[in-house]
Amino acid sequence: MATCDQLESAILDRAAGTLPADEAAAVQAHLDGCPRCRAWLASCEEAVRLAALREPSEAELRIFAHLPSRARAAFREQAQRSPWGRALVAFTLGAAALAAVLLVVTPLRGDGSHRSAAPFAAAVEDQDASELVAWALSDPLEGQGLDEFTDEAVEGVDDEAVDPGDGSELDLEWEQTE
Amino acid sequence: MNAGQRLSVIPGGEAPRSAPDEALWEAALDGDDRAFGELVARHQALVVKLVRRYARTPEDARDLAQQVFLRAMDGWSRSWMRFRRRQIPFRAWLIRVAVNLGKNHLRQAARWALEPLDPEVEPASTRPLAVEALEEAEKARMARALALQLPRRQREVLTLRIDGGLAFEEIAVALGITANNAKVHYHHAVRKLAALVAKEG
């Protein structure tokens, strides 16, 4: 019979709602006979429940409903103000003028093989992608005195290694800049 | 339409709702604000869920979510041509930007210590709350504050899981870790959070 320590991970899976079906019976059998583990499971579930946010109210949902229209407006405004936006306008006007002069109608290609560089990408400053990745993978809260509990080494976990048993191959060169 | 096909920019038309994210994104990069709007509509629920924890009010959450989409596009445009063959899924990139902008918002507001950054604060009610309800609300407030004090990876995985309802596999892609690692971080986060809540409570 499995011990409490051996089932700790499975009990946490149950608290997370990810316990495999074939393990559910064994975990439940243990819980039925172990008040300590039952109490611990209850404390884990309560901690998650307390930390979770409640569902948005109707008033909040009405506010969030405006997001797409507001975001689109901001997108248009940003495009007009930004260097790539101005380049896009210039590119569009130039392309229209060229087409009018040459009277060329180019059908859109379905396979994208003749896709020219997107105006945004062509006109945008060629920022070092590693800077962008570094930002995305950084922790803005680091060094703010907020990490009362330091990042401990989690046994058996290596974030930088791909678990061959996972079957997932992360072909993401940019990830390694972390 | 597959990801390799270019989405037509049709002035005055509507972005195809069945187009994959990457096709819409490319159209948005070409200046199609309707495609951008479709992306927002498609993913706004998730983004709002992820940033609510870091916002002070619903309006704050809405504006923060808007920043997420704009920032995600800005970053994408810079790396698109270089990494298009090895891009992460758009949704995973969006999640990553949401996580970081949320944390940036928290840091800039510098209000975490007092935890007024509490999206659970309801408008004042004229009805007095029962003692039990007040105690429950205080415990929840404390738990949410403690969640933000967890070590980085535990915090990220926990909030993506309980706020976004994301599977460990999707969390793994967004954070650049394995699904197994994500699960272990979650276990540690819950274990620690349960201990802290019991200690403080």
GROMACS .gro file of C-alpha atoms in nm:
model
  379
    1MET     CA    1   0.000   0.000   0.000
    2ALA     CA    2   0.135   0.340  -0.093
    3THR     CA    3   0.245   0.570   0.186
    4CYS     CA    4   0.142   0.929   0.241
    5ASP     CA    5   0.473   1.055   0.104
    6GLN     CA    6   0.444   0.837  -0.203
    7LEU     CA    7   0.099   0.971  -0.278
    8GLU     CA    8   0.178   1.334  -0.205
    9SER     CA    9   0.227   1.418  -0.571
   10ALA     CA   10  -0.089   1.235  -0.670
   11ILE     CA   11  -0.287   1.417  -0.404
   12LEU     CA   12  -0.158   1.747  -0.537
   13ASP     CA   13  -0.262   1.636  -0.885
   14ARG     CA   14  -0.607   1.574  -0.749
   15ALA     CA   15  -0.612   1.922  -0.595
   16ALA     CA   16  -0.511   2.055  -0.938
   17GLY     CA   17  -0.774   1.848  -1.115
   18THR     CA   18  -0.511   1.664  -1.318
   19LEU     CA   19  -0.509   1.327  -1.152
   20PRO     CA   20  -0.515   1.051  -1.416
   21ALA     CA   21  -0.825   0.840  -1.404
   22ASP     CA   22  -0.629   0.522  -1.347
   23GLU     CA   23  -0.483   0.664  -1.028
   24ALA     CA   24  -0.802   0.809  -0.888
   25ALA     CA   25  -0.919   0.492  -0.721
   26ALA     CA   26  -0.592   0.434  -0.539
   27VAL     CA   27  -0.577   0.792  -0.417
   28GLN     CA   28  -0.936   0.785  -0.299
   29ALA     CA   29  -0.878   0.457  -0.117
   30HIS     CA   30  -0.585   0.613   0.066
   31LEU     CA   31  -0.780   0.927   0.149
   32ASP     CA   32  -1.066   0.720   0.284
   33GLY     CA   33  -0.832   0.573   0.542
   34CYS     CA   34  -0.601   0.867   0.613
   35PRO     CA   35  -0.743   1.170   0.798
   36ARG     CA   36  -0.408   1.346   0.776
   37CYS     CA   37  -0.401   1.332   0.396
   38ARG     CA   38  -0.766   1.427   0.377
   39ALA     CA   39  -0.694   1.733   0.586
   40TRP     CA   40  -0.393   1.816   0.377
   41LEU     CA   41  -0.588   1.783   0.052
   42ALA     CA   42  -0.854   2.008   0.198
   43SER     CA   43  -0.595   2.268   0.295
   44CYS     CA   44  -0.446   2.264  -0.056
   45GLU     CA   45  -0.785   2.299  -0.218
   46GLU     CA   46  -0.877   2.580   0.017
   47ALA     CA   47  -0.550   2.765  -0.049
   48VAL     CA   48  -0.613   2.751  -0.423
   49ARG     CA   49  -0.974   2.852  -0.377
   50LEU     CA   50  -0.879   3.151  -0.163
   51ALA     CA   51  -0.604   3.261  -0.401
   52ALA     CA   52  -0.828   3.239  -0.705
   53LEU     CA   53  -1.011   3.542  -0.832
   54ARG     CA   54  -1.387   3.539  -0.841
   55GLU     CA   55  -1.564   3.543  -1.173
   56PRO     CA   56  -1.611   3.889  -1.324
   57SER     CA   57  -1.936   4.060  -1.239
   58GLU     CA   58  -2.183   4.175  -1.502
   59ALA     CA   59  -2.058   4.529  -1.459
   60GLU     CA   60  -1.703   4.416  -1.521
   61LEU     CA   61  -1.801   4.217  -1.826
   62ARG     CA   62  -1.965   4.527  -1.971
   63ILE     CA   63  -1.639   4.714  -1.925
   64PHE     CA   64  -1.435   4.434  -2.081
   65ALA     CA   65  -1.673   4.418  -2.376
   66HIS     CA   66  -1.532   4.747  -2.500
   67LEU     CA   67  -1.181   4.606  -2.528
   68PRO     CA   68  -1.187   4.506  -2.898
   69SER     CA   69  -1.311   4.843  -3.022
   70ARG     CA   70  -1.078   5.038  -2.797
   71ALA     CA   71  -0.783   4.819  -2.890
   72ARG     CA   72  -0.854   4.864  -3.259
   73ALA     CA   73  -0.867   5.240  -3.217
   74ALA     CA   74  -0.539   5.235  -3.028
   75PHE     CA   75  -0.391   5.013  -3.296
   76ARG     CA   76  -0.484   5.258  -3.569
   77GLU     CA   77  -0.356   5.549  -3.369
   78GLN     CA   78  -0.032   5.370  -3.291
   79ALA     CA   79   0.015   5.281  -3.655
   80GLN     CA   80  -0.021   5.642  -3.756
   81ARG     CA   81   0.217   5.772  -3.492
   82SER     CA   82   0.489   5.512  -3.500
   83PRO     CA   83   0.783   5.498  -3.741
   84TRP     CA   84   0.646   5.183  -3.896
   85GLY     CA   85   0.309   5.344  -3.923
   86ARG     CA   86   0.443   5.640  -4.113
   87ALA     CA   87   0.648   5.402  -4.325
   88LEU     CA   88   0.336   5.202  -4.389
   89VAL     CA   89   0.150   5.509  -4.504
   90ALA     CA   90   0.439   5.606  -4.727
   91PHE     CA   91   0.466   5.252  -4.858
   92THR     CA   92   0.094   5.234  -4.928
   93LEU     CA   93   0.087   5.566  -5.108
   94GLY     CA   94   0.395   5.475  -5.305
   95ALA     CA   95   0.257   5.138  -5.402
   96ALA     CA   96  -0.071   5.293  -5.509
   97ALA     CA   97   0.108   5.550  -5.720
   98LEU     CA   98   0.325   5.284  -5.883
   99ALA     CA   99   0.027   5.068  -5.959
  100ALA     CA  100  -0.155   5.360  -6.114
  101VAL     CA  101   0.141   5.440  -6.337
  102LEU     CA  102   0.218   5.086  -6.444
  103LEU     CA  103  -0.146   4.969  -6.450
  104VAL     CA  104  -0.033   4.638  -6.307
  105VAL     CA  105  -0.279   4.414  -6.128
  106THR     CA  106  -0.107   4.153  -5.927
  107PRO     CA  107  -0.328   3.871  -5.801
  108LEU     CA  108  -0.281   3.777  -5.444
  109ARG     CA  109  -0.087   3.455  -5.412
  110GLY     CA  110  -0.230   3.192  -5.192
  111ASP     CA  111   0.096   3.030  -5.093
  112GLY     CA  112   0.265   3.351  -4.986
  113SER     CA  113   0.571   3.266  -5.191
  114HIS     CA  114   0.586   3.614  -5.336
  115ARG     CA  115   0.498   3.783  -5.014
  116SER     CA  116   0.711   4.087  -4.978
  117ALA     CA  117   0.842   4.185  -4.643
  118ALA     CA  118   0.559   4.311  -4.432
  119PRO     CA  119   0.572   4.689  -4.407
  120PHE     CA  120   0.596   4.669  -4.033
  121ALA     CA  121   0.893   4.438  -4.038
  122ALA     CA  122   1.066   4.625  -4.316
  123ALA     CA  123   1.026   4.965  -4.165
  124VAL     CA  124   1.073   4.882  -3.799
  125GLU     CA  125   1.409   4.930  -3.641
  126ASP     CA  126   1.585   4.600  -3.640
  127GLN     CA  127   1.584   4.552  -3.267
  128ASP     CA  128   1.799   4.282  -3.135
  129ALA     CA  129   1.554   3.998  -3.085
  130SER     CA  130   1.749   3.879  -2.785
  131GLU     CA  131   1.653   4.201  -2.608
  132LEU     CA  132   1.290   4.132  -2.676
  133VAL     CA  133   1.319   3.776  -2.559
  134ALA     CA  134   1.509   3.886  -2.251
  135TRP     CA  135   1.228   4.125  -2.166
  136ALA     CA  136   0.963   3.860  -2.217
  137LEU     CA  137   1.148   3.614  -1.997
  138SER     CA  138   1.253   3.860  -1.730
  139ASP     CA  139   1.090   3.899  -1.394
  140PRO     CA  140   0.997   4.264  -1.329
  141LEU     CA  141   0.942   4.179  -0.963
  142GLU     CA  142   1.298   4.058  -0.911
  143GLY     CA  143   1.497   4.266  -0.667
  144GLN     CA  144   1.196   4.459  -0.549
  145GLY     CA  145   1.204   4.306  -0.208
  146LEU     CA  146   0.896   4.113  -0.295
  147ASP     CA  147   1.057   3.773  -0.313
  148GLU     CA  148   1.032   3.695   0.052
  149PHE     CA  149   1.068   3.337  -0.048
  150THR     CA  150   1.368   3.298  -0.273
  151ASP     CA  151   1.365   3.086  -0.580
  152GLU     CA  152   1.455   2.751  -0.439
  153ALA     CA  153   1.606   2.472  -0.633
  154VAL     CA  154   1.321   2.242  -0.705
  155GLU     CA  155   1.433   1.887  -0.681
  156GLY     CA  156   1.410   1.699  -1.002
  157VAL     CA  157   1.321   2.006  -1.204
  158ASP     CA  158   1.550   2.158  -1.459
  159ASP     CA  159   1.379   2.435  -1.649
  160GLU     CA  160   1.656   2.449  -1.903
  161ALA     CA  161   1.642   2.085  -1.998
  162VAL     CA  162   1.387   1.918  -2.214
  163ASP     CA  163   1.258   1.606  -2.057
  164PRO     CA  164   1.310   1.342  -2.323
  165GLY     CA  165   1.023   1.148  -2.177
  166ASP     CA  166   0.794   1.440  -2.242
  167GLY     CA  167   0.804   1.386  -2.614
  168SER     CA  168   0.801   1.762  -2.666
  169GLU     CA  169   1.080   1.914  -2.865
  170LEU     CA  170   1.111   2.278  -2.809
  171ASP     CA  171   1.294   2.399  -3.115
  172LEU     CA  172   1.308   2.748  -2.983
  173GLU     CA  173   1.657   2.888  -3.012
  174TRP     CA  174   1.547   3.215  -2.868
  175GLU     CA  175   1.441   3.050  -2.544
  176GLN     CA  176   1.801   2.987  -2.455
  177THR     CA  177   1.872   3.350  -2.396
  178GLU     CA  178   1.711   3.323  -2.051
  179MET     CA  179  -0.733   2.866  -4.505
  180ASN     CA  180  -0.403   2.747  -4.363
  181ALA     CA  181  -0.130   2.943  -4.193
  182GLY     CA  182   0.065   2.964  -4.519
  183GLN     CA  183  -0.203   3.154  -4.702
  184ARG     CA  184  -0.204   3.524  -4.695
  185LEU     CA  185  -0.513   3.686  -4.555
  186SER     CA  186  -0.657   3.935  -4.797
  187VAL     CA  187  -0.684   4.284  -4.669
  188ILE     CA  188  -1.026   4.386  -4.779
  189PRO     CA  189  -1.104   4.750  -4.706
  190GLY     CA  190  -1.447   4.772  -4.558
  191GLY     CA  191  -1.469   4.395  -4.522
  192GLU     CA  192  -1.452   4.176  -4.218
  193ALA     CA  193  -1.158   3.963  -4.113
  194PRO     CA  194  -1.246   3.596  -4.167
  195ARG     CA  195  -1.342   3.453  -3.833
  196SER     CA  196  -1.215   3.113  -3.931
  197ALA     CA  197  -0.864   3.233  -4.014
  198PRO     CA  198  -0.589   3.095  -3.791
  199ASP     CA  199  -0.418   3.327  -3.547
  200GLU     CA  200  -0.099   3.352  -3.747
  201ALA     CA  201  -0.283   3.456  -4.064
  202LEU     CA  202  -0.473   3.724  -3.877
  203TRP     CA  203  -0.153   3.840  -3.716
  204GLU     CA  204   0.019   3.873  -4.047
  205ALA     CA  205  -0.275   4.072  -4.182
  206ALA     CA  206  -0.257   4.297  -3.879
  207LEU     CA  207   0.110   4.352  -3.948
  208ASP     CA  208   0.004   4.466  -4.293
  209GLY     CA  209  -0.217   4.723  -4.129
  210ASP     CA  210  -0.547   4.537  -4.120
  211ASP     CA  211  -0.703   4.666  -3.801
  212ARG     CA  212  -1.003   4.440  -3.846
  213ALA     CA  213  -0.775   4.140  -3.833
  214PHE     CA  214  -0.622   4.284  -3.520
  215GLY     CA  215  -0.969   4.336  -3.375
  216GLU     CA  216  -1.059   3.976  -3.451
  217LEU     CA  217  -0.750   3.859  -3.265
  218VAL     CA  218  -0.845   4.073  -2.969
  219ALA     CA  219  -1.199   3.942  -2.967
  220ARG     CA  220  -1.071   3.589  -2.994
  221HIS     CA  221  -0.826   3.606  -2.706
  222GLN     CA  222  -0.954   3.886  -2.487
  223ALA     CA  223  -1.119   3.656  -2.236
  224LEU     CA  224  -0.793   3.479  -2.163
  225VAL     CA  225  -0.584   3.796  -2.151
  226VAL     CA  226  -0.828   3.969  -1.920
  227LYS     CA  227  -0.824   3.668  -1.689
  228LEU     CA  228  -0.447   3.679  -1.675
  229VAL     CA  229  -0.410   4.051  -1.604
  230ARG     CA  230  -0.702   4.096  -1.363
  231ARG     CA  231  -0.487   3.987  -1.074
  232TYR     CA  232  -0.252   4.279  -1.132
  233ALA     CA  233  -0.514   4.545  -1.195
  234ARG     CA  234  -0.677   4.771  -0.946
  235THR     CA  235  -1.011   4.821  -1.118
  236PRO     CA  236  -1.199   4.664  -1.409
  237GLU     CA  237  -1.105   4.964  -1.621
  238ASP     CA  238  -0.743   4.911  -1.525
  239ALA     CA  239  -0.769   4.546  -1.627
  240ARG     CA  240  -0.926   4.640  -1.959
  241ASP     CA  241  -0.653   4.894  -2.033
  242LEU     CA  242  -0.382   4.653  -1.926
  243ALA     CA  243  -0.527   4.388  -2.155
  244GLN     CA  244  -0.523   4.639  -2.439
  245GLN     CA  245  -0.156   4.705  -2.373
  246VAL     CA  246  -0.090   4.333  -2.388
  247PHE     CA  247  -0.226   4.306  -2.740
  248LEU     CA  248  -0.046   4.613  -2.864
  249ARG     CA  249   0.279   4.515  -2.699
  250ALA     CA  250   0.254   4.161  -2.826
  251MET     CA  251   0.212   4.288  -3.178
  252ASP     CA  252   0.495   4.534  -3.145
  253GLY     CA  253   0.732   4.264  -3.035
  254TRP     CA  254   0.611   4.025  -3.298
  255SER     CA  255   0.670   4.267  -3.580
  256ARG     CA  256   1.032   4.307  -3.481
  257SER     CA  257   1.112   3.941  -3.470
  258TRP     CA  258   0.868   3.814  -3.728
  259MET     CA  259   1.093   3.802  -4.026
  260ARG     CA  260   1.377   3.650  -3.834
  261PHE     CA  261   1.195   3.389  -3.640
  262ARG     CA  262   0.890   3.313  -3.846
  263ARG     CA  263   1.006   2.962  -3.907
  264ARG     CA  264   1.062   2.893  -3.541
  265GLN     CA  265   0.796   3.103  -3.389
  266ILE     CA  266   0.612   2.998  -3.086
  267PRO     CA  267   0.237   2.989  -3.123
  268PHE     CA  268   0.078   3.333  -3.114
  269ARG     CA  269  -0.133   3.241  -2.813
  270ALA     CA  270   0.175   3.131  -2.617
  271TRP     CA  271   0.348   3.458  -2.703
  272LEU     CA  272   0.040   3.650  -2.594
  273ILE     CA  273   0.037   3.466  -2.262
  274ARG     CA  274   0.400   3.546  -2.204
  275VAL     CA  275   0.348   3.916  -2.274
  276ALA     CA  276   0.043   3.921  -2.049
  277VAL     CA  277   0.239   3.767  -1.762
  278ASN     CA  278   0.519   4.018  -1.791
  279LEU     CA  279   0.307   4.325  -1.845
  280GLY     CA  280   0.099   4.225  -1.547
  281LYS     CA  281   0.408   4.203  -1.332
  282ASN     CA  282   0.537   4.532  -1.473
  283HIS     CA  283   0.209   4.692  -1.379
  284LEU     CA  284   0.241   4.559  -1.028
  285ARG     CA  285   0.592   4.687  -0.994
  286GLN     CA  286   0.516   5.031  -1.131
  287ALA     CA  287   0.214   5.071  -0.913
  288ALA     CA  288   0.423   4.973  -0.610
  289ARG     CA  289   0.106   4.895  -0.427
  290TRP     CA  290   0.151   4.528  -0.367
  291ALA     CA  291   0.257   4.562  -0.007
  292LEU     CA  292  -0.079   4.703   0.096
  293GLU     CA  293  -0.259   4.487  -0.153
  294PRO     CA  294  -0.505   4.753  -0.258
  295LEU     CA  295  -0.443   4.602  -0.598
  296ASP     CA  296  -0.740   4.384  -0.528
  297PRO     CA  297  -0.981   4.326  -0.810
  298GLU     CA  298  -1.212   4.166  -0.559
  299VAL     CA  299  -1.303   4.498  -0.397
  300GLU     CA  300  -1.669   4.548  -0.454
  301PRO     CA  301  -1.844   4.881  -0.452
  302ALA     CA  302  -1.957   4.980  -0.105
  303SER     CA  303  -2.270   4.803  -0.003
  304THR     CA  304  -2.528   4.931   0.235
  305ARG     CA  305  -2.573   4.586   0.383
  306PRO     CA  306  -2.341   4.497   0.669
  307LEU     CA  307  -2.142   4.185   0.601
  308ALA     CA  308  -2.153   3.895   0.841
  309VAL     CA  309  -1.841   3.840   1.049
  310GLU     CA  310  -1.777   3.512   0.875
  311ALA     CA  311  -1.797   3.676   0.537
  312LEU     CA  312  -1.552   3.945   0.645
  313GLU     CA  313  -1.309   3.688   0.777
  314GLU     CA  314  -1.339   3.488   0.456
  315ALA     CA  315  -1.274   3.799   0.249
  316GLU     CA  316  -0.968   3.881   0.457
  317LYS     CA  317  -0.832   3.528   0.421
  318ALA     CA  318  -0.881   3.547   0.046
  319ARG     CA  319  -0.707   3.881   0.028
  320MET     CA  320  -0.416   3.740   0.225
  321ALA     CA  321  -0.396   3.431   0.004
  322ARG     CA  322  -0.386   3.643  -0.311
  323ALA     CA  323  -0.109   3.856  -0.163
  324LEU     CA  324   0.086   3.545  -0.063
  325ALA     CA  325   0.049   3.402  -0.411
  326LEU     CA  326   0.234   3.702  -0.549
  327GLN     CA  327   0.518   3.641  -0.305
  328LEU     CA  328   0.592   3.292  -0.426
  329PRO     CA  329   0.915   3.227  -0.611
  330ARG     CA  330   0.893   3.336  -0.970
  331ARG     CA  331   0.824   3.011  -1.152
  332GLN     CA  332   0.582   2.890  -0.889
  333ARG     CA  333   0.400   3.221  -0.904
  334GLU     CA  334   0.380   3.217  -1.281
  335VAL     CA  335   0.260   2.859  -1.309
  336LEU     CA  336   0.011   2.897  -1.026
  337THR     CA  337  -0.148   3.212  -1.164
  338LEU     CA  338  -0.161   3.080  -1.519
  339ARG     CA  339  -0.329   2.770  -1.387
  340ILE     CA  340  -0.584   2.920  -1.154
  341ASP     CA  341  -0.647   3.247  -1.339
  342GLY     CA  342  -0.627   3.129  -1.698
  343GLY     CA  343  -0.735   2.771  -1.641
  344LEU     CA  344  -0.449   2.663  -1.866
  345ALA     CA  345  -0.333   2.306  -1.895
  346PHE     CA  346   0.024   2.236  -1.789
  347GLU     CA  347   0.116   2.165  -2.150
  348GLU     CA  348   0.011   2.511  -2.259
  349ILE     CA  349   0.176   2.673  -1.958
  350ALA     CA  350   0.494   2.491  -2.048
  351VAL     CA  351   0.498   2.628  -2.402
  352ALA     CA  352   0.428   2.981  -2.283
  353LEU     CA  353   0.701   2.976  -2.021
  354GLY     CA  354   0.955   2.775  -2.216
  355ILE     CA  355   0.965   2.484  -1.976
  356THR     CA  356   0.844   2.127  -1.992
  357ALA     CA  357   0.497   2.022  -1.890
  358ASN     CA  358   0.641   1.807  -1.617
  359ASN     CA  359   0.836   2.102  -1.480
  360ALA     CA  360   0.523   2.312  -1.486
  361LYS     CA  361   0.338   2.051  -1.288
  362VAL     CA  362   0.615   2.024  -1.030
  363HIS     CA  363   0.630   2.402  -0.992
  364TYR     CA  364   0.254   2.401  -0.942
  365HIS     CA  365   0.279   2.134  -0.677
  366HIS     CA  366   0.541   2.331  -0.491
  367ALA     CA  367   0.336   2.649  -0.522
  368VAL     CA  368   0.023   2.489  -0.382
  369ARG     CA  369   0.214   2.318  -0.105
  370LYS     CA  370   0.380   2.641  -0.004
  371LEU     CA  371   0.065   2.845  -0.037
  372ALA     CA  372  -0.129   2.599   0.178
  373ALA     CA  373   0.140   2.618   0.445
  374LEU     CA  374   0.144   2.997   0.438
  375VAL     CA  375  -0.232   3.026   0.453
  376ALA     CA  376  -0.244   2.787   0.748
  377LYS     CA  377   0.031   2.980   0.921
  378GLU     CA  378  -0.122   3.322   0.869
  379GLY     CA  379  -0.477   3.206   0.929
   0.00000   0.00000   0.00000
